[in-house]
Each structure stands twice: as C-alpha cells, then as structure tokens.
PDB file of C-alpha atoms in Angstrom:
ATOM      1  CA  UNK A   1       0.000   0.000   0.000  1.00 95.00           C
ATOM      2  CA  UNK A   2       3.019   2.763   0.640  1.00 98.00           C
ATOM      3  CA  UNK A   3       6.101   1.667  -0.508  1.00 98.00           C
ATOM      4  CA  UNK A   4       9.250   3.077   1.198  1.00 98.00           C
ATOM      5  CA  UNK A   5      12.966   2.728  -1.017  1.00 98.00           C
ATOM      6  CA  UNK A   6      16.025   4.829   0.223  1.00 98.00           C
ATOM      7  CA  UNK A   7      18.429   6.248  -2.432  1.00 98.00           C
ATOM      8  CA  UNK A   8      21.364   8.156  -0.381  1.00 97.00           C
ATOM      9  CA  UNK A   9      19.742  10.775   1.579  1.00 98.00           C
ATOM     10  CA  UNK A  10      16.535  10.685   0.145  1.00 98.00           C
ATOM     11  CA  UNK A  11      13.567   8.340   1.319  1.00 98.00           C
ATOM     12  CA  UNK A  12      10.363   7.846  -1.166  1.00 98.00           C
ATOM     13  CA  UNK A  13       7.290   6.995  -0.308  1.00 98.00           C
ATOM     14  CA  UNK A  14       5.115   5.790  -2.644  1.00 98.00           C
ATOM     15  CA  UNK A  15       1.216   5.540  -1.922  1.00 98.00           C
ATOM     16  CA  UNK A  16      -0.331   2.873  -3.681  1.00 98.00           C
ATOM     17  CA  UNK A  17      -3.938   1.787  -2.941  1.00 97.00           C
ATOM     18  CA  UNK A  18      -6.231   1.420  -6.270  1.00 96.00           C
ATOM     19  CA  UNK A  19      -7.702   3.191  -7.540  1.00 95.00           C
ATOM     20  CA  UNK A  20      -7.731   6.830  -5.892  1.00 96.00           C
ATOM     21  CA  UNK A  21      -5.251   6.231  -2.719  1.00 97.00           C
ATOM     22  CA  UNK A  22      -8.236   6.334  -0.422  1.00 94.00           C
ATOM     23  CA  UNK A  23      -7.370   7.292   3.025  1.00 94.00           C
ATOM     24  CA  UNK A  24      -8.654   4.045   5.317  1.00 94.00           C
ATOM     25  CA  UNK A  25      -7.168   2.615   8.523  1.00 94.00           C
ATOM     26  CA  UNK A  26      -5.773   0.368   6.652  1.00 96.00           C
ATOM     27  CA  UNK A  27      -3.996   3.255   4.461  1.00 97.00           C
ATOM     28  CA  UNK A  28      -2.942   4.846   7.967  1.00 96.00           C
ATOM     29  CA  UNK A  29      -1.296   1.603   9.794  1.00 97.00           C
ATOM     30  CA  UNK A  30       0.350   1.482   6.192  1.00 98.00           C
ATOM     31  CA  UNK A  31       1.573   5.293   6.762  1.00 98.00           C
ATOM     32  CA  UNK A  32       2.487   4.675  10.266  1.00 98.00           C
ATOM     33  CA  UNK A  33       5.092   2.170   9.393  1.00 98.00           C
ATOM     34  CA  UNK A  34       6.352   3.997   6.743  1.00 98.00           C
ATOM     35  CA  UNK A  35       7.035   6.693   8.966  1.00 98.00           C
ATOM     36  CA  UNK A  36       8.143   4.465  11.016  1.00 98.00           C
ATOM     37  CA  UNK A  37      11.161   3.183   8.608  1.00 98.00           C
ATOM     38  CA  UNK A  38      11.673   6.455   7.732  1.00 98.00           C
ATOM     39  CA  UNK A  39      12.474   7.402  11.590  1.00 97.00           C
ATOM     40  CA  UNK A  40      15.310   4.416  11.223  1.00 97.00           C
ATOM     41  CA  UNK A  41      16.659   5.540   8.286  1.00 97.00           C
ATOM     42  CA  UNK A  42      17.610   9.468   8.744  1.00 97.00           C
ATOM     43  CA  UNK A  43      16.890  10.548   5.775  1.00 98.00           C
ATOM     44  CA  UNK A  44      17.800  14.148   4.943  1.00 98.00           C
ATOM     45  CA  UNK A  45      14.571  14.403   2.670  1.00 98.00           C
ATOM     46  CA  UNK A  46      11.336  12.273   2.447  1.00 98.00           C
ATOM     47  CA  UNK A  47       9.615  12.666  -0.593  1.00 98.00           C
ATOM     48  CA  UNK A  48       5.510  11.522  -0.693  1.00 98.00           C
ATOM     49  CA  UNK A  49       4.303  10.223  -4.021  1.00 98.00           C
ATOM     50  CA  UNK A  50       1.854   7.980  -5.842  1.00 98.00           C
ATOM     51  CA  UNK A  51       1.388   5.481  -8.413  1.00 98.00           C
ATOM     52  CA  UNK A  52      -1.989   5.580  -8.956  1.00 97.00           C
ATOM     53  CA  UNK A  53      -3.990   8.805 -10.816  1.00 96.00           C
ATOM     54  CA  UNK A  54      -4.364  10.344  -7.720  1.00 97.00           C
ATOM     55  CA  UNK A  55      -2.176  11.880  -5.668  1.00 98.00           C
ATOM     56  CA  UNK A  56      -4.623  10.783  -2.748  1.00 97.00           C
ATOM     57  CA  UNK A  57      -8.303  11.553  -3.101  1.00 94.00           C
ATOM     58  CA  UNK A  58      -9.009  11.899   0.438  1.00 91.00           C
ATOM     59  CA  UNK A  59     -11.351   9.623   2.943  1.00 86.00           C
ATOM     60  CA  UNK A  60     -12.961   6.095   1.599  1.00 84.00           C
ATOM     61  CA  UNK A  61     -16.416   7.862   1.399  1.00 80.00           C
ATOM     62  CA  UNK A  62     -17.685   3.956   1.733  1.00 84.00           C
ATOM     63  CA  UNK A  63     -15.912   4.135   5.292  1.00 85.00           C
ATOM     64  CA  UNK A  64     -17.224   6.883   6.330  1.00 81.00           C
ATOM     65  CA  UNK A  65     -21.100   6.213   6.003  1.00 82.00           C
ATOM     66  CA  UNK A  66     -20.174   3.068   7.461  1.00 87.00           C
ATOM     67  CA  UNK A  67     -19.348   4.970  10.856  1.00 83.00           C
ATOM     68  CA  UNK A  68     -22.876   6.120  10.215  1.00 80.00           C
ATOM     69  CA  UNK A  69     -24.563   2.956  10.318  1.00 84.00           C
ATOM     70  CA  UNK A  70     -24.200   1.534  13.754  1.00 78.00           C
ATOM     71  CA  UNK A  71     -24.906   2.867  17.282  1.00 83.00           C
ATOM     72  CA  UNK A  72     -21.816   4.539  18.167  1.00 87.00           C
ATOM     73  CA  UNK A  73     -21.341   5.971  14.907  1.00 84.00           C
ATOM     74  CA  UNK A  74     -20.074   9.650  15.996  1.00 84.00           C
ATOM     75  CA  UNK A  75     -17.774   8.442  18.822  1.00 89.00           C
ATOM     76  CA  UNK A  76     -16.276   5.806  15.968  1.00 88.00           C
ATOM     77  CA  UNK A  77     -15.478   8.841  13.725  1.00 85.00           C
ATOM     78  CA  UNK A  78     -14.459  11.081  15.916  1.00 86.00           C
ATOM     79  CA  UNK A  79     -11.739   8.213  16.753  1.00 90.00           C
ATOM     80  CA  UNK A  80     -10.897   7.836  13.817  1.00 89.00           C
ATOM     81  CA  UNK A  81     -10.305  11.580  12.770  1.00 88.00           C
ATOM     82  CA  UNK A  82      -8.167  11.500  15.884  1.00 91.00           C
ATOM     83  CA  UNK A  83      -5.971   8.900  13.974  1.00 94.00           C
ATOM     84  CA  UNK A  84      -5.690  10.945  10.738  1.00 92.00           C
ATOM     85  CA  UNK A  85      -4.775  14.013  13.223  1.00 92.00           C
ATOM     86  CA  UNK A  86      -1.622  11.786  14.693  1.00 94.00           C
ATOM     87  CA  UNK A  87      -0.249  10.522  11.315  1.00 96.00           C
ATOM     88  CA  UNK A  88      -0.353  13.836   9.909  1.00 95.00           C
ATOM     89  CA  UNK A  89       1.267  15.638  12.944  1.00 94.00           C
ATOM     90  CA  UNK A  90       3.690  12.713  12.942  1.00 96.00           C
ATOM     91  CA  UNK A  91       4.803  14.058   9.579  1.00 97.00           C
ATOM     92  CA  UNK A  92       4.689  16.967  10.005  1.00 96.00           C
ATOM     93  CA  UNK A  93       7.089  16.956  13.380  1.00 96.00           C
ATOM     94  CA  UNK A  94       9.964  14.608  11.028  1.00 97.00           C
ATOM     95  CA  UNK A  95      12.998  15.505  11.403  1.00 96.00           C
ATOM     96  CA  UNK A  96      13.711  15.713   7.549  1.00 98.00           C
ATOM     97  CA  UNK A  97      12.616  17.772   4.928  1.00 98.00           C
ATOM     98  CA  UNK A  98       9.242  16.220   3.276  1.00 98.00           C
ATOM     99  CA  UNK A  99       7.980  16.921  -0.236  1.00 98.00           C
ATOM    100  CA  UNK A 100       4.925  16.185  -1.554  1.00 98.00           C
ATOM    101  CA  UNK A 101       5.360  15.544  -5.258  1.00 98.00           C
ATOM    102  CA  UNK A 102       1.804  16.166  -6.857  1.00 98.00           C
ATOM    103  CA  UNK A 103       0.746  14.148 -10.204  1.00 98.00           C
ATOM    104  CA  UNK A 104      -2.662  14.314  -9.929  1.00 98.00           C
ATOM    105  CA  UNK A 105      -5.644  15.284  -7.575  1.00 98.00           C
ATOM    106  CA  UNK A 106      -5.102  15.432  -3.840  1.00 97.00           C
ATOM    107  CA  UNK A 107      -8.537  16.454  -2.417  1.00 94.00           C
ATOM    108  CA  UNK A 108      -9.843  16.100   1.236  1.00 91.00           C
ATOM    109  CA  UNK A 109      -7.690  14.209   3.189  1.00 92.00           C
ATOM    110  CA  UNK A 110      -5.039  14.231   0.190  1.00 95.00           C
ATOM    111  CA  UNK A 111      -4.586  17.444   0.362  1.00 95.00           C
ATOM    112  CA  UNK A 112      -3.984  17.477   3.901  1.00 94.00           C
ATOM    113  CA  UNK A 113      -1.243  15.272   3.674  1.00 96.00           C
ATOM    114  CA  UNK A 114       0.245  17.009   1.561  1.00 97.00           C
ATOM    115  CA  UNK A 115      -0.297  20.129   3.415  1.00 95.00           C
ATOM    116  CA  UNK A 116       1.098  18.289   6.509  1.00 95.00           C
ATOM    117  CA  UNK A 117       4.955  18.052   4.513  1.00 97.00           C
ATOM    118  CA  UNK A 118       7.171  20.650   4.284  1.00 97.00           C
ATOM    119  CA  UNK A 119       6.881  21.431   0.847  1.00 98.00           C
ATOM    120  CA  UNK A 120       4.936  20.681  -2.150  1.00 98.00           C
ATOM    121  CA  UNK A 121       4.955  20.689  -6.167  1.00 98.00           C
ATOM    122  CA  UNK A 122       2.236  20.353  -8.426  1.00 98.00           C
ATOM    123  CA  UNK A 123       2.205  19.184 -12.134  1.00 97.00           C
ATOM    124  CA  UNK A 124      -0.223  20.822 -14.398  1.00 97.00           C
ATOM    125  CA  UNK A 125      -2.183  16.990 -14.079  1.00 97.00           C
ATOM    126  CA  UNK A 126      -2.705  18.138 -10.051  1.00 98.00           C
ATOM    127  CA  UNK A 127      -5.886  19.431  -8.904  1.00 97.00           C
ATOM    128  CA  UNK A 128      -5.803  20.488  -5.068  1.00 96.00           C
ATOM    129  CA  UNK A 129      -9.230  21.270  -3.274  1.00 92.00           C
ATOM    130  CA  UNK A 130     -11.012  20.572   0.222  1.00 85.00           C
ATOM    131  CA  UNK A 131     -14.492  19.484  -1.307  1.00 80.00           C
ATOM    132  CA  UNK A 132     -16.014  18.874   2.128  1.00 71.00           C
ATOM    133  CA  UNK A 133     -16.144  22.901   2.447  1.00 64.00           C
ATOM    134  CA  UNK A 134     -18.860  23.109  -0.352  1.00 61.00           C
ATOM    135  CA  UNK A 135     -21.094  20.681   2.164  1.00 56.00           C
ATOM    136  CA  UNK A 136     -20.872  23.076   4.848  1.00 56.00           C
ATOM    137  CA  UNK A 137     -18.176  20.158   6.775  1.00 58.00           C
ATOM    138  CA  UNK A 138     -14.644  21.745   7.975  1.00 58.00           C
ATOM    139  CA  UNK A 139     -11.748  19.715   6.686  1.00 62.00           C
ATOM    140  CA  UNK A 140     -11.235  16.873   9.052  1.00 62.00           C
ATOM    141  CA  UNK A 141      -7.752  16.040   9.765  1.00 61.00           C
ATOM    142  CA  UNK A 142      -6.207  19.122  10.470  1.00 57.00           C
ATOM    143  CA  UNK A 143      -6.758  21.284   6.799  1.00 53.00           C
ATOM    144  CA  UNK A 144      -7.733  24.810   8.476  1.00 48.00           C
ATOM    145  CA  UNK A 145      -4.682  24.734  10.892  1.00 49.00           C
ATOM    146  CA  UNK A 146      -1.709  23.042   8.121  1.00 44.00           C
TER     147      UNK A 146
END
C-alpha cells in the first residue's frame, strides 16, 4: 500500500492503494510504518508520491457512512479523525525535509497530507481542493490549521 525505497539521503514513499489512494485505517497503519522506517533511516529528505492517478483523493467515502450505520457511529469517527490528526502531525514533526510531489488530484484528506509536509509541487495533471467545504463540513484532519 506505501512503498518506502532509500536512495542516499533521500527516502520515497510511494502511496499505492487502487484506484484513488483512499485514506482508510488500513492506508494509515500502512503510513504509520512507513514513517516508522523512515524514523530508522535518517533521511535528509522524504519525498511523498503515488502510483496511482491520484495523488490521494481523500477519505474512503464507503468508510465513512459506514461509521454512520451503527450505534456509536459519531464516537467511531471522531476516533478515527483522531488517527488521521496523529499521522499527519507525525509528519509533520519529522525531522527531515518532506515533499509532496503532486501528479494528480489530492482532495480532502489528500490534500492534507500534503499540506502536513514541508513542501509541495504540483504538475499541471494536479488538482488540489477541500471538497467537504462546499457541504458546509470543515476539513477533518487538520486542513484549516496546516
């Protein structure tokens, strides 16, 4: 799901979950132990990228109105926001220089991880956005304060 190769001082991560890189707990253990080899290795620069035609399209929408469906449904979100929230400050606090490298759209929760590196760069293919605003819903892991 993220792939992590070292070249010299460099670390890549690559984000690979067909189709859209849909953000999942799944996707977030995957990005925890990335970051976690990426802690062993010292790299000067980490560099985020993807595989697939998205950069990262955000939340699996499926997921969430799954949280919806059973009794506890807020409390299960709000947990799992809370993850999202500790990946993305994790980043954020490395101790490297991290670059999002942008090849297509990063919306939502994309976008967010990308605003949670240091740095990123766009191709003319990339198409940035927070679509939960037009819904009347603030980003959810951390957009308004990246």
């Amino acid at each position: 799901m993220i792939r992590t190769e070292r070249e010299g001082a460099v670390a890549t991560l690559t984000l690979s979950r067909p189709p859209v890189n849909a953000i999942d707990p799944a996707f977030v253990d995957a990005l925890e132990a990335a970051l976690d080899t990426v802690e062993a290795m010292q790299p000067t620069l980490v560099v985020i990228r993807s595989n697939q035609k998205c950069f990262c399209a955000g939340a699996d929408l499926a997921l969430i109105r799954s949280f919806f469906d059973g009794a506890d449904g807020t409390g299960r979100m709000v947990a799992y926001v809370r993850t999202l929230h500790a990946v993305f400050n994790r980043l954020e606090a490395l101790p490297a220089v991290t670059l999002a490298v942008i090849d297509g759209p990063a919306l939502g929760g994309g976008l967010e991880l990308a605003l949670a590196c240091d740095l990123r760069i766009a191709t003319t293919r990339a198409k940035l956005g927070l679509p939960e605003a037009r819904v009347g819903m603030i980003p959810g892991a951390g957009g308004p304060s990246a």
